[in-house]
Amino acid sequence: MTDDIKSAHHPEIGELEIAAAELPDDTLARMGLDAVGASQWRIVWRRLLRHRLAIASFGILVLLGVIAVFANVFAPHGYATQYLSQQLRSPGAGHWLGTDTLGRDELSRLIYGGRISLAVGFGVALSAGVIGTIVGSLAGFYGGRLDTLLMRVTDLFLSIPLLVILIVAATLLGGSVLDIVIVLSIFFWMPLARIVRGSFLSLREKEFVEAARSVGASNFRIIVRHMLPNAIGPIIVNVTLAVAEAILIESVLSFLGFGIQPPTPTWGNMLAESRDLATTAPWLVWFPGLCILLTVLCVNFLGDGLRDAFDPTQDLIKR
Amino acid sequence: MGQYIARRALVSIPVLLIASISVFAIVKATASPVAAIRSNPRVSQAAIEKYTHDLGLDKPPPEQYLTWLGNFIRGKWGTSIVTGRPVGPDIRDGLFNTMILGITSFLVSIVLGVGVGIFSAVRQYSFFDYLSTGSAFLGLSIPVFWFALILQIVFGLYLTNWFHLATPVLPTAGMFSPGATGIDLIDRIRHLILPVTVLSVQIVALYSRYTRAGMLDVLHSDYLRTARAKGLNERTVMMRHAMRNALTPLVSVAAIDVGALAGGLIVTETIFSWPGMGVLFISAMENGDYSVVLTWMMIVVAFVIVFNLIADILYAVLDPRIRYD
């Protein structure tokens, strides 16, 4: 498996080794390419490790993920438990981040809400990533009617503002977590499909594809083993960034009341509930927003780092 | 060139038609014009059928579409089932109010974004460059609606509390003070400040990035060296030679963005209770107000398509390197 990817990505890997002998000792190391014998993933990982902001962001995201997955362990109270005698407490002992109108613990709701928001983000990015990659590679490889159809449909949806079409679609489908993931996925795969299509169009003309075809490789094998590994960089970067976008859009939808419906907490509908209380309980506005901001910022930094790590022309040390 | 413009304009017509079919199909699937009266127990079945017939809803969908399209083009946009008023004036007012907010933010953003972008490109890797890059990153990551809420708290609550003011420093909702008569320009501008800030933060972040990238592309080009070698002063080199080429891509991006304004301010308008297109759309969606939603979406889509056309034409006019035959 690793051999295959390597030979696809660096068809002249042997020549590179010979050429490496003539370069100054640290040139390849500075480009993160010293691991000539290592797989593509190893090289990307090494290059990513040099991007401190991206690694720190990755760490924070893992931490948020763990807290969200084990929400029932980390949350001090239930997300729907009402302490009716303690409504609208400001942050302090007992309730670290205060309580809302119904006396529910804000911290616990943030943790459970994070579970939903992150699940929507990753669910949408993953499903959109899979659909976008499949449609994009087929359209780019075969061209023809599928390609024309893809381009026209995406053009059409580009002429309606994304939020508008999402509001309409969400009204049609409903307000459960799954509904919202489906609605967002339907409209998130299209930009990715266009990107994948673009790289497949140029890869189609490369010599190694011709070489693979000349030894009798099937179309499926050429797409999966030879072309996809070469297009994987932009796919991973865009899927990562889609996580941030999906979290933001979900929160906006829920904020406007067309997204995930209460009592299921998400950072977006928590903000919606806090809107009328902005002047009496400002902490209810601050915390969910800070959670969204932190997550989105981390995802964007990670995406930025991945973009650099996948770009072989980037010299990572001399910045 | 004339031929290119004519051909490009002709292509927009089928796009508009296909978009109108999709909009019609989508809205028909979401909202029914008789849903509201059907749920009313005091309306008889016969009355519902008469109403359905009057609206032409018993005809096959393609015929309904053609009837609607004919009426839409002639400006017969129907009446709202919620208010009973014709849709036209509501859309016109909404569009006007949205454009006041949108165009103001757009002008502020263009000036700031281009300024910041040029300055950070000319002083690449300076403190200012890093600061603007960092702020742009933050500006693009901050959730718009949350930023709007925070501004409302800061100006509506914190500042009044800290300085013991009788009234908020800036109004946090609406287009003008309640009870105001006539048009008080100062009052209008004060109401514009917060929503414009919210909208501008994102656009400035985006445009300063575009401008910076565009400027960096041209700064090291041969024709700039030639211009300097001719002995032109730095100001002329920047303004007449560098900026012209660096800003060409931004012009078409900006044209597309102006088209998107019509339906693109939903969140900001909702939070600041700005009576524009966004607020109109949200309330129409909540009430299942069929005619309003249909007309609204068609107008918004038409705006987007027409301004995309303008963007393409501007690009062709501004960049003579591009040939289209």
Short mmCIF file of C-alpha atoms in Angstrom, two decimals, chain B residues 102-253:
data_model
loop_
_atom_site.label_atom_id
_atom_site.label_comp_id
_atom_site.label_asym_id
_atom_site.label_seq_id
_atom_site.Cartn_x
_atom_site.Cartn_y
_atom_site.Cartn_z
CA GLY B 102 -25.54 47.13 2.55
CA ILE B 103 -24.16 49.93 0.39
CA THR B 104 -22.92 51.89 3.43
CA SER B 105 -21.09 48.83 4.78
CA PHE B 106 -19.78 48.07 1.34
CA LEU B 107 -18.31 51.54 0.84
CA VAL B 108 -16.74 51.56 4.31
CA SER B 109 -15.30 48.09 3.69
CA ILE B 110 -13.86 48.87 0.26
CA VAL B 111 -12.02 51.92 1.56
CA LEU B 112 -10.70 50.19 4.69
CA GLY B 113 -10.01 46.82 3.05
CA VAL B 114 -8.12 48.21 0.08
CA GLY B 115 -6.20 50.64 2.29
CA VAL B 116 -5.14 47.98 4.77
CA GLY B 117 -4.35 45.51 1.99
CA ILE B 118 -2.12 47.90 0.06
CA PHE B 119 -0.32 49.08 3.16
CA SER B 120 0.44 45.56 4.38
CA ALA B 121 1.63 44.48 0.93
CA VAL B 122 3.96 47.46 0.58
CA ARG B 123 5.28 46.88 4.11
CA GLN B 124 5.31 43.08 3.86
CA TYR B 125 6.44 41.29 7.06
CA SER B 126 6.20 44.54 9.05
CA PHE B 127 4.41 44.73 12.39
CA PHE B 128 1.39 46.24 10.62
CA ASP B 129 1.33 43.36 8.12
CA TYR B 130 1.32 40.75 10.87
CA LEU B 131 -1.30 42.69 12.82
CA SER B 132 -3.63 42.97 9.82
CA THR B 133 -3.10 39.32 8.86
CA GLY B 134 -3.93 38.25 12.41
CA SER B 135 -6.97 40.50 12.60
CA ALA B 136 -8.21 39.25 9.24
CA PHE B 137 -7.96 35.68 10.50
CA LEU B 138 -9.92 36.62 13.60
CA GLY B 139 -12.44 38.62 11.55
CA LEU B 140 -13.15 35.64 9.32
CA SER B 141 -13.45 33.19 12.24
CA ILE B 142 -15.71 35.25 14.49
CA PRO B 143 -19.36 34.23 14.19
CA VAL B 144 -21.16 37.28 12.75
CA PHE B 145 -24.29 36.93 14.86
CA TRP B 146 -22.30 36.53 18.05
CA PHE B 147 -20.19 39.58 17.27
CA ALA B 148 -23.43 41.51 16.76
CA LEU B 149 -24.81 40.34 20.11
CA ILE B 150 -21.56 41.29 21.86
CA LEU B 151 -21.68 44.79 20.36
CA GLN B 152 -25.27 45.08 21.62
CA ILE B 153 -24.17 44.14 25.14
CA VAL B 154 -21.15 46.43 25.09
CA PHE B 155 -23.03 49.48 23.80
CA GLY B 156 -26.38 48.75 25.36
CA LEU B 157 -25.22 47.54 28.77
CA TYR B 158 -21.55 47.77 29.74
CA LEU B 159 -20.79 51.29 28.58
CA THR B 160 -23.98 52.72 30.09
CA ASN B 161 -23.21 50.98 33.40
CA TRP B 162 -19.56 51.93 33.59
CA PHE B 163 -20.11 55.57 32.77
CA HIS B 164 -23.52 55.82 34.48
CA LEU B 165 -25.21 57.13 31.36
CA ALA B 166 -28.93 57.76 31.10
CA THR B 167 -29.24 56.42 27.55
CA PRO B 168 -27.07 53.96 25.59
CA VAL B 169 -24.07 55.40 23.73
CA LEU B 170 -25.39 54.01 20.45
CA PRO B 171 -28.83 52.65 19.57
CA THR B 172 -28.73 48.83 19.37
CA ALA B 173 -31.85 48.20 17.29
CA GLY B 174 -34.01 49.64 14.54
CA MET B 175 -33.46 52.19 11.81
CA PHE B 176 -34.46 55.33 13.70
CA SER B 177 -35.53 56.30 17.20
CA PRO B 178 -39.14 55.46 18.01
CA GLY B 179 -41.45 58.45 17.70
CA ALA B 180 -39.06 60.30 15.41
CA THR B 181 -40.75 62.38 12.75
CA GLY B 182 -39.21 63.21 9.40
CA ILE B 183 -35.69 62.17 8.56
CA ASP B 184 -33.13 63.08 11.19
CA LEU B 185 -29.80 62.37 9.49
CA ILE B 186 -27.72 62.20 12.69
CA ASP B 187 -30.19 59.76 14.23
CA ARG B 188 -30.12 57.60 11.09
CA ILE B 189 -26.33 57.51 11.05
CA ARG B 190 -26.18 56.61 14.76
CA HIS B 191 -28.47 53.64 14.06
CA LEU B 192 -26.27 52.57 11.18
CA ILE B 193 -22.99 52.43 13.13
CA LEU B 194 -23.34 49.05 14.88
CA PRO B 195 -24.81 47.00 12.01
CA VAL B 196 -22.32 48.53 9.58
CA THR B 197 -19.48 47.60 11.95
CA VAL B 198 -20.67 44.00 12.12
CA LEU B 199 -20.97 43.68 8.36
CA SER B 200 -17.74 45.49 7.62
CA VAL B 201 -15.50 43.40 9.87
CA GLN B 202 -15.90 40.37 7.62
CA ILE B 203 -15.77 42.20 4.31
CA VAL B 204 -12.72 44.22 5.36
CA ALA B 205 -10.98 41.01 6.42
CA LEU B 206 -11.71 39.43 3.06
CA TYR B 207 -10.93 42.44 0.85
CA SER B 208 -7.70 43.28 2.63
CA ARG B 209 -6.54 39.70 1.91
CA TYR B 210 -7.48 39.98 -1.76
CA THR B 211 -5.81 43.36 -2.10
CA ARG B 212 -2.66 42.23 -0.30
CA ALA B 213 -2.32 39.14 -2.49
CA GLY B 214 -3.02 41.15 -5.64
CA MET B 215 -0.49 43.83 -4.70
CA LEU B 216 2.21 41.28 -3.81
CA ASP B 217 1.72 39.73 -7.25
CA VAL B 218 2.41 42.98 -9.08
CA LEU B 219 4.97 44.54 -6.72
CA HIS B 220 7.83 42.49 -8.15
CA SER B 221 6.74 42.71 -11.76
CA ASP B 222 8.96 44.01 -14.55
CA TYR B 223 6.70 46.87 -15.53
CA LEU B 224 6.93 48.34 -12.01
CA ARG B 225 10.71 48.25 -12.28
CA THR B 226 10.40 49.98 -15.66
CA ALA B 227 8.14 52.63 -14.17
CA ARG B 228 10.65 53.30 -11.40
CA ALA B 229 13.52 53.29 -13.89
CA LYS B 230 11.74 56.02 -15.83
CA GLY B 231 12.14 58.12 -12.72
CA LEU B 232 8.50 58.28 -11.69
CA ASN B 233 7.96 59.03 -8.04
CA GLU B 234 6.88 56.19 -5.76
CA ARG B 235 3.38 57.56 -5.37
CA THR B 236 2.67 57.53 -9.10
CA VAL B 237 4.20 54.07 -9.42
CA MET B 238 1.89 52.76 -6.71
CA MET B 239 -1.29 54.58 -7.63
CA ARG B 240 -1.17 54.43 -11.42
CA HIS B 241 0.82 51.31 -12.18
CA ALA B 242 0.57 48.87 -9.28
CA MET B 243 -2.94 49.49 -7.95
CA ARG B 244 -4.68 49.39 -11.31
CA ASN B 245 -3.57 45.87 -11.99
CA ALA B 246 -3.72 44.65 -8.42
CA LEU B 247 -7.34 45.72 -7.98
CA THR B 248 -8.77 44.21 -11.17
CA PRO B 249 -9.70 40.89 -9.53
CA LEU B 250 -11.22 42.75 -6.57
CA VAL B 251 -13.58 44.71 -8.85
CA SER B 252 -15.36 41.59 -10.04
CA VAL B 253 -15.43 40.09 -6.55
#
